[in-house]
Amino acid sequence: MKTILCFLFLVLFMAEGVRGQEALTTISLDLIQNKINGGKPLPSEEKFYIRGSIPKEVEMVKVSLYPSKKSEKSGQTYFWTPPFGYKKLDFQLLVEDELRSNEDYHMDFGFYQKAGVDEVKELRELITTNISNYLNTIVTVKKGGIHFEDSDEQILTNMGVIVDRGAYYFETPNGVRFPGFSDLTRDKLEQRKRLRMGKAKFNATGVAEGDNARAVYARQYLDELLAIISAEVDQYLTTNMMVRVGEKSFQNYPTEKKPNSLLLNAGYGLISLSKNLPQQEFVHSPYVGFSFPLGNRTFTKFLSNVSFSAGAFVSGNIENSLGEEITGPLLDRPVYVGLGYNFFRFFRLNAGGAFLTTERLDGSKTQSFHPFVGVSAEFRIWLGLGNKR
């Protein structure tokens, strides 16, 4: 028996090793024919590579993948940059997050090359000007101080949006988006609440005779705020920025449909008996049944191992200690329902209840429900219904 168990565990271990070493699928992007994967559906429920030819000027490729029925934020973005010394005119990018079977996706490709110094300088100036115009629009100077129509949090959010929209066609080499403004900017926004406009003529610098001291003081504060903001924008928009020079999109593109399957269980279980008996006892029998996982193994590791199970015990000679025959509602066999948990991808532990019919010694019959536990082997039966969308 030990030899058999060791052999089973060895087979399972080798199967897991083979599965882990399986080669990943590679699909091709054809920019000339405007096709991805030759017009066939994208791979589903597995990682895969995307490979394609690119002009020599392209130094980065960005791929965004998201379900057609959802927003872009619900998907994933992947980047490819050439290794040091790479001279080939193609790219290969790994899609690490598996796509769901039989669903439509949007796939956007962006092709980037290194931005010129003048391009980055112009971008900085444009974003800084837009932020300055926004602040000037919402600011008012009153006797009590400097006031913004928007809250500090809203101001930080709106300025972040201005940066993101302004730099829409630009990317950092590592694909990191603008992280938002730091506490330095937040603190400077908070500072205005402590300014005393009544002492503006003493605190402001460069106030000439006849000048409005409050306006000069407010302008001085806004210039200091904008200088901090500009420094943070410049820190993000470095001279190694990439600029988009080409793009390609595939809308509502399908994924392959995986074949449907049934999970068949065959095992051995114990049923606890106690009602109308002197003491608790157990009867046992082989059983067969089906399992219905609560999740997809590819996307929910834990729930995919948990399943609802149902089936029947197959022995036809089950008796209790009183010699009473135990049958059930299905072909005179006990029926069970319960939950199961899969381990080692082959064995399943089941626990639940069994519906029994007991043939009493006085000739009467009683129906009852008793707890049971069992261990089974699980077999996946492919139905061959999933090759067509």
Coordinates of N, CA, C and O in Angstrom, one line a residue, residues 29-112:
L29 N 1.9 40.1 -34.0 CA 1.3 41.4 -34.4 C 1.8 41.7 -35.8 O 3.0 41.9 -36.0
D30 N 0.9 41.8 -36.8 CA 1.3 42.2 -38.1 C 0.8 43.6 -38.4 O -0.4 43.8 -38.7
L31 N 1.6 44.6 -38.4 CA 1.3 45.9 -38.6 C 0.9 46.2 -40.0 O 0.0 47.1 -40.3
I32 N 1.4 45.5 -41.0 CA 1.1 45.7 -42.4 C -0.3 45.3 -42.7 O -1.1 46.0 -43.4
Q33 N -0.6 44.0 -42.3 CA -1.9 43.5 -42.6 C -3.0 43.9 -41.5 O -4.1 43.5 -41.6
N34 N -2.5 44.6 -40.5 CA -3.4 45.0 -39.4 C -4.1 43.8 -38.7 O -5.3 43.8 -38.6
K35 N -3.3 42.8 -38.4 CA -3.8 41.6 -37.8 C -3.1 41.3 -36.5 O -1.9 41.5 -36.4
I36 N -3.8 40.7 -35.6 CA -3.2 40.1 -34.4 C -3.5 38.6 -34.3 O -4.7 38.3 -34.5
N37 N -2.5 37.8 -34.1 CA -2.7 36.4 -34.0 C -3.3 35.8 -35.3 O -4.1 34.9 -35.3
G38 N -3.0 36.4 -36.4 CA -3.5 36.0 -37.7 C -5.0 36.0 -37.8 O -5.6 35.3 -38.7
G39 N -5.6 36.9 -37.0 CA -7.1 37.0 -37.1 C -7.8 36.0 -36.2 O -9.0 36.0 -36.1
K40 N -7.1 35.1 -35.5 CA -7.7 34.1 -34.6 C -7.9 34.7 -33.3 O -7.2 35.7 -32.9
P41 N -8.7 34.1 -32.4 CA -8.9 34.7 -31.1 C -7.7 34.6 -30.2 O -6.7 33.9 -30.5
L42 N -7.6 35.5 -29.3 CA -6.5 35.6 -28.3 C -6.5 34.4 -27.4 O -7.5 33.9 -27.1
P43 N -5.3 33.9 -26.9 CA -5.3 32.9 -25.9 C -6.0 33.3 -24.7 O -5.9 34.4 -24.3
S44 N -6.7 32.3 -24.0 CA -7.4 32.6 -22.8 C -6.9 31.7 -21.7 O -6.5 30.6 -22.0
E45 N -7.0 32.2 -20.5 CA -6.7 31.4 -19.3 C -5.2 30.9 -19.3 O -5.0 29.8 -18.8
E46 N -4.4 31.7 -19.9 CA -2.9 31.3 -19.9 C -2.1 32.5 -20.2 O -2.6 33.5 -20.9
K47 N -0.9 32.5 -19.8 CA 0.0 33.6 -20.1 C 0.5 33.4 -21.6 O 0.6 32.2 -22.0
F48 N 0.8 34.5 -22.3 CA 1.3 34.3 -23.6 C 2.2 35.5 -24.0 O 2.1 36.6 -23.4
Y49 N 3.0 35.3 -25.1 CA 3.8 36.3 -25.6 C 3.2 37.0 -26.8 O 2.5 36.3 -27.6
I50 N 3.5 38.3 -27.0 CA 3.1 39.0 -28.2 C 4.4 39.4 -28.9 O 5.3 40.0 -28.3
R51 N 4.6 39.0 -30.2 CA 5.8 39.3 -30.9 C 5.4 40.1 -32.2 O 4.4 39.8 -32.8
G52 N 6.3 41.0 -32.6 CA 6.0 41.8 -33.8 C 7.2 42.5 -34.2 O 8.2 42.8 -33.5
S53 N 7.2 42.9 -35.5 CA 8.3 43.7 -36.1 C 8.1 45.2 -35.8 O 6.9 45.7 -35.8
I54 N 9.1 46.0 -35.6 CA 9.1 47.4 -35.3 C 10.1 48.1 -36.1 O 11.2 47.6 -36.4
P55 N 9.9 49.4 -36.4 CA 11.0 50.2 -37.0 C 12.2 50.4 -36.1 O 12.0 50.3 -34.9
K56 N 13.3 50.7 -36.6 CA 14.5 50.8 -35.8 C 14.4 52.0 -34.8 O 15.1 52.0 -33.8
E57 N 13.6 53.0 -35.1 CA 13.5 54.1 -34.2 C 12.7 53.8 -32.9 O 12.8 54.6 -32.0
V58 N 11.9 52.8 -32.9 CA 11.1 52.5 -31.8 C 11.9 51.9 -30.6 O 12.6 50.9 -30.8
E59 N 11.8 52.5 -29.5 CA 12.6 52.1 -28.3 C 11.7 51.6 -27.2 O 12.2 51.2 -26.1
M60 N 10.4 51.7 -27.3 CA 9.5 51.1 -26.3 C 8.2 50.8 -26.9 O 7.7 51.5 -27.8
V61 N 7.5 49.7 -26.5 CA 6.2 49.3 -26.9 C 5.3 49.2 -25.7 O 5.7 48.6 -24.7
K62 N 4.1 49.8 -25.8 CA 3.2 49.8 -24.7 C 1.9 49.0 -25.2 O 1.4 49.4 -26.2
V63 N 1.4 48.1 -24.4 CA 0.2 47.4 -24.7 C -0.8 47.5 -23.6 O -0.4 47.1 -22.4
S64 N -2.0 47.9 -23.9 CA -3.1 48.0 -22.9 C -4.1 47.0 -23.3 O -4.6 47.0 -24.4
L65 N -4.6 46.2 -22.3 CA -5.6 45.2 -22.5 C -6.6 45.3 -21.5 O -6.3 45.3 -20.3
Y66 N -7.9 45.4 -21.9 CA -9.0 45.5 -20.9 C -10.3 45.0 -21.5 O -10.5 45.1 -22.8
P67 N -11.2 44.4 -20.7 CA -12.5 43.9 -21.3 C -13.3 45.0 -21.9 O -13.3 46.1 -21.5
S68 N -13.9 44.6 -23.1 CA -14.6 45.6 -23.8 C -15.8 46.3 -23.1 O -16.1 47.4 -23.3
K69 N -16.4 45.5 -22.1 CA -17.5 46.0 -21.4 C -17.1 46.8 -20.2 O -18.0 47.3 -19.4
K70 N -15.8 47.0 -20.0 CA -15.3 47.7 -18.8 C -14.4 48.9 -19.2 O -14.1 49.0 -20.4
S71 N -14.0 49.7 -18.2 CA -13.1 50.8 -18.5 C -11.7 50.4 -18.6 O -11.3 49.3 -18.2
E72 N -10.9 51.3 -19.2 CA -9.5 50.9 -19.4 C -8.8 50.7 -18.0 O -7.8 49.9 -17.9
K73 N -9.3 51.3 -17.0 CA -8.7 51.1 -15.6 C -8.8 49.7 -15.1 O -8.1 49.3 -14.2
S74 N -9.8 48.9 -15.7 CA -10.0 47.6 -15.2 C -9.0 46.6 -15.8 O -8.9 45.4 -15.4
G75 N -8.2 47.0 -16.8 CA -7.3 46.1 -17.5 C -5.9 46.2 -17.0 O -5.6 46.7 -15.9
Q76 N -4.9 45.8 -17.8 CA -3.5 45.8 -17.5 C -2.7 46.5 -18.6 O -3.1 46.4 -19.8
T77 N -1.6 47.0 -18.2 CA -0.7 47.6 -19.2 C 0.7 47.0 -19.1 O 1.2 46.8 -18.0
Y78 N 1.3 46.7 -20.2 CA 2.6 46.1 -20.3 C 3.5 46.9 -21.2 O 3.1 47.5 -22.1
F79 N 4.8 46.9 -20.8 CA 5.8 47.6 -21.5 C 6.9 46.7 -22.0 O 7.3 45.8 -21.3
W80 N 7.5 47.0 -23.1 CA 8.7 46.4 -23.6 C 9.7 47.4 -24.0 O 9.4 48.4 -24.7
T81 N 10.9 47.3 -23.4 CA 12.0 48.1 -23.8 C 13.2 47.2 -24.2 O 13.3 46.1 -23.6
P82 N 14.0 47.5 -25.2 CA 15.0 46.6 -25.7 C 16.1 46.5 -24.6 O 16.5 47.4 -24.0
P83 N 16.7 45.3 -24.5 CA 17.8 45.1 -23.6 C 19.0 45.8 -24.1 O 19.1 46.2 -25.3
F84 N 20.0 46.0 -23.2 CA 21.2 46.8 -23.7 C 21.9 46.1 -24.8 O 22.1 44.9 -24.8
G85 N 22.2 46.8 -25.9 CA 22.8 46.3 -27.0 C 21.9 45.6 -28.0 O 22.4 44.9 -29.0
Y86 N 20.6 45.6 -27.8 CA 19.7 44.9 -28.6 C 19.6 45.6 -30.0 O 19.3 46.8 -30.1
K87 N 19.7 44.8 -31.1 CA 19.8 45.4 -32.4 C 18.7 44.9 -33.3 O 18.5 45.4 -34.4
K88 N 17.9 43.9 -32.9 CA 16.9 43.3 -33.7 C 15.7 44.3 -33.9 O 15.4 45.1 -33.0
L89 N 15.0 44.1 -35.0 CA 13.9 45.0 -35.3 C 12.6 44.3 -35.0 O 11.7 44.2 -35.8
D90 N 12.5 43.8 -33.8 CA 11.2 43.2 -33.3 C 11.2 43.3 -31.8 O 12.1 43.6 -31.2
F91 N 10.0 43.0 -31.3 CA 9.8 43.0 -29.8 C 9.1 41.8 -29.4 O 8.4 41.1 -30.2
Q92 N 9.2 41.4 -28.2 CA 8.5 40.3 -27.6 C 8.1 40.6 -26.2 O 9.0 40.9 -25.3
L93 N 6.8 40.6 -25.9 CA 6.3 41.1 -24.7 C 5.4 40.0 -24.0 O 4.6 39.4 -24.7
L94 N 5.5 39.8 -22.7 CA 4.8 38.8 -22.0 C 3.5 39.4 -21.4 O 3.6 40.3 -20.6
V95 N 2.4 38.8 -21.8 CA 1.1 39.2 -21.1 C 0.9 38.2 -19.9 O 0.6 37.0 -20.1
E96 N 1.2 38.7 -18.7 CA 1.2 37.9 -17.5 C -0.2 37.6 -16.9 O -0.4 36.6 -16.2
D97 N -1.1 38.5 -17.1 CA -2.4 38.3 -16.6 C -3.4 37.7 -17.6 O -3.7 38.2 -18.6
E98 N -3.8 36.5 -17.2 CA -4.6 35.7 -18.1 C -5.9 36.3 -18.5 O -6.6 37.0 -17.7
L99 N -6.3 36.2 -19.7 CA -7.6 36.7 -20.2 C -8.7 35.7 -20.0 O -8.5 34.5 -20.1
R100 N -9.9 36.1 -19.8 CA -11.0 35.2 -19.6 C -11.5 34.6 -20.9 O -11.5 35.3 -21.9
S101 N -12.0 33.4 -20.8 CA -12.4 32.6 -21.9 C -13.7 33.2 -22.5 O -14.6 33.7 -21.8
N102 N -13.7 33.3 -23.9 CA -14.9 33.7 -24.6 C -15.4 35.1 -24.3 O -16.6 35.3 -24.1
E103 N -14.5 36.0 -24.1 CA -14.8 37.4 -23.9 C -14.2 38.3 -24.9 O -13.2 37.9 -25.5
D104 N -14.7 39.5 -25.1 CA -14.1 40.5 -26.0 C -13.2 41.5 -25.2 O -13.6 41.9 -24.1
Y105 N -12.1 41.8 -25.8 CA -11.2 42.8 -25.2 C -10.8 43.9 -26.2 O -10.8 43.7 -27.4
H106 N -10.4 45.0 -25.6 CA -9.8 46.1 -26.3 C -8.3 45.9 -26.2 O -7.8 45.7 -25.0
M107 N -7.6 46.1 -27.2 CA -6.1 45.9 -27.2 C -5.5 47.1 -27.9 O -5.7 47.3 -29.1
D108 N -4.8 47.9 -27.2 CA -4.2 49.2 -27.7 C -2.6 49.0 -27.7 O -2.1 48.8 -26.6
F109 N -2.0 49.3 -28.8 CA -0.5 49.3 -28.9 C -0.1 50.7 -29.1 O -0.6 51.5 -29.9
G110 N 1.0 51.1 -28.3 CA 1.6 52.4 -28.5 C 3.1 52.1 -28.8 O 3.7 51.3 -28.1
F111 N 3.7 52.9 -29.8 CA 5.1 52.7 -30.1 C 5.8 54.1 -29.8 O 5.3 55.1 -30.3
Y112 N 6.9 54.0 -29.1 CA 7.5 55.2 -28.6 C 9.0 55.3 -29.0 O 9.7 54.2 -29.2

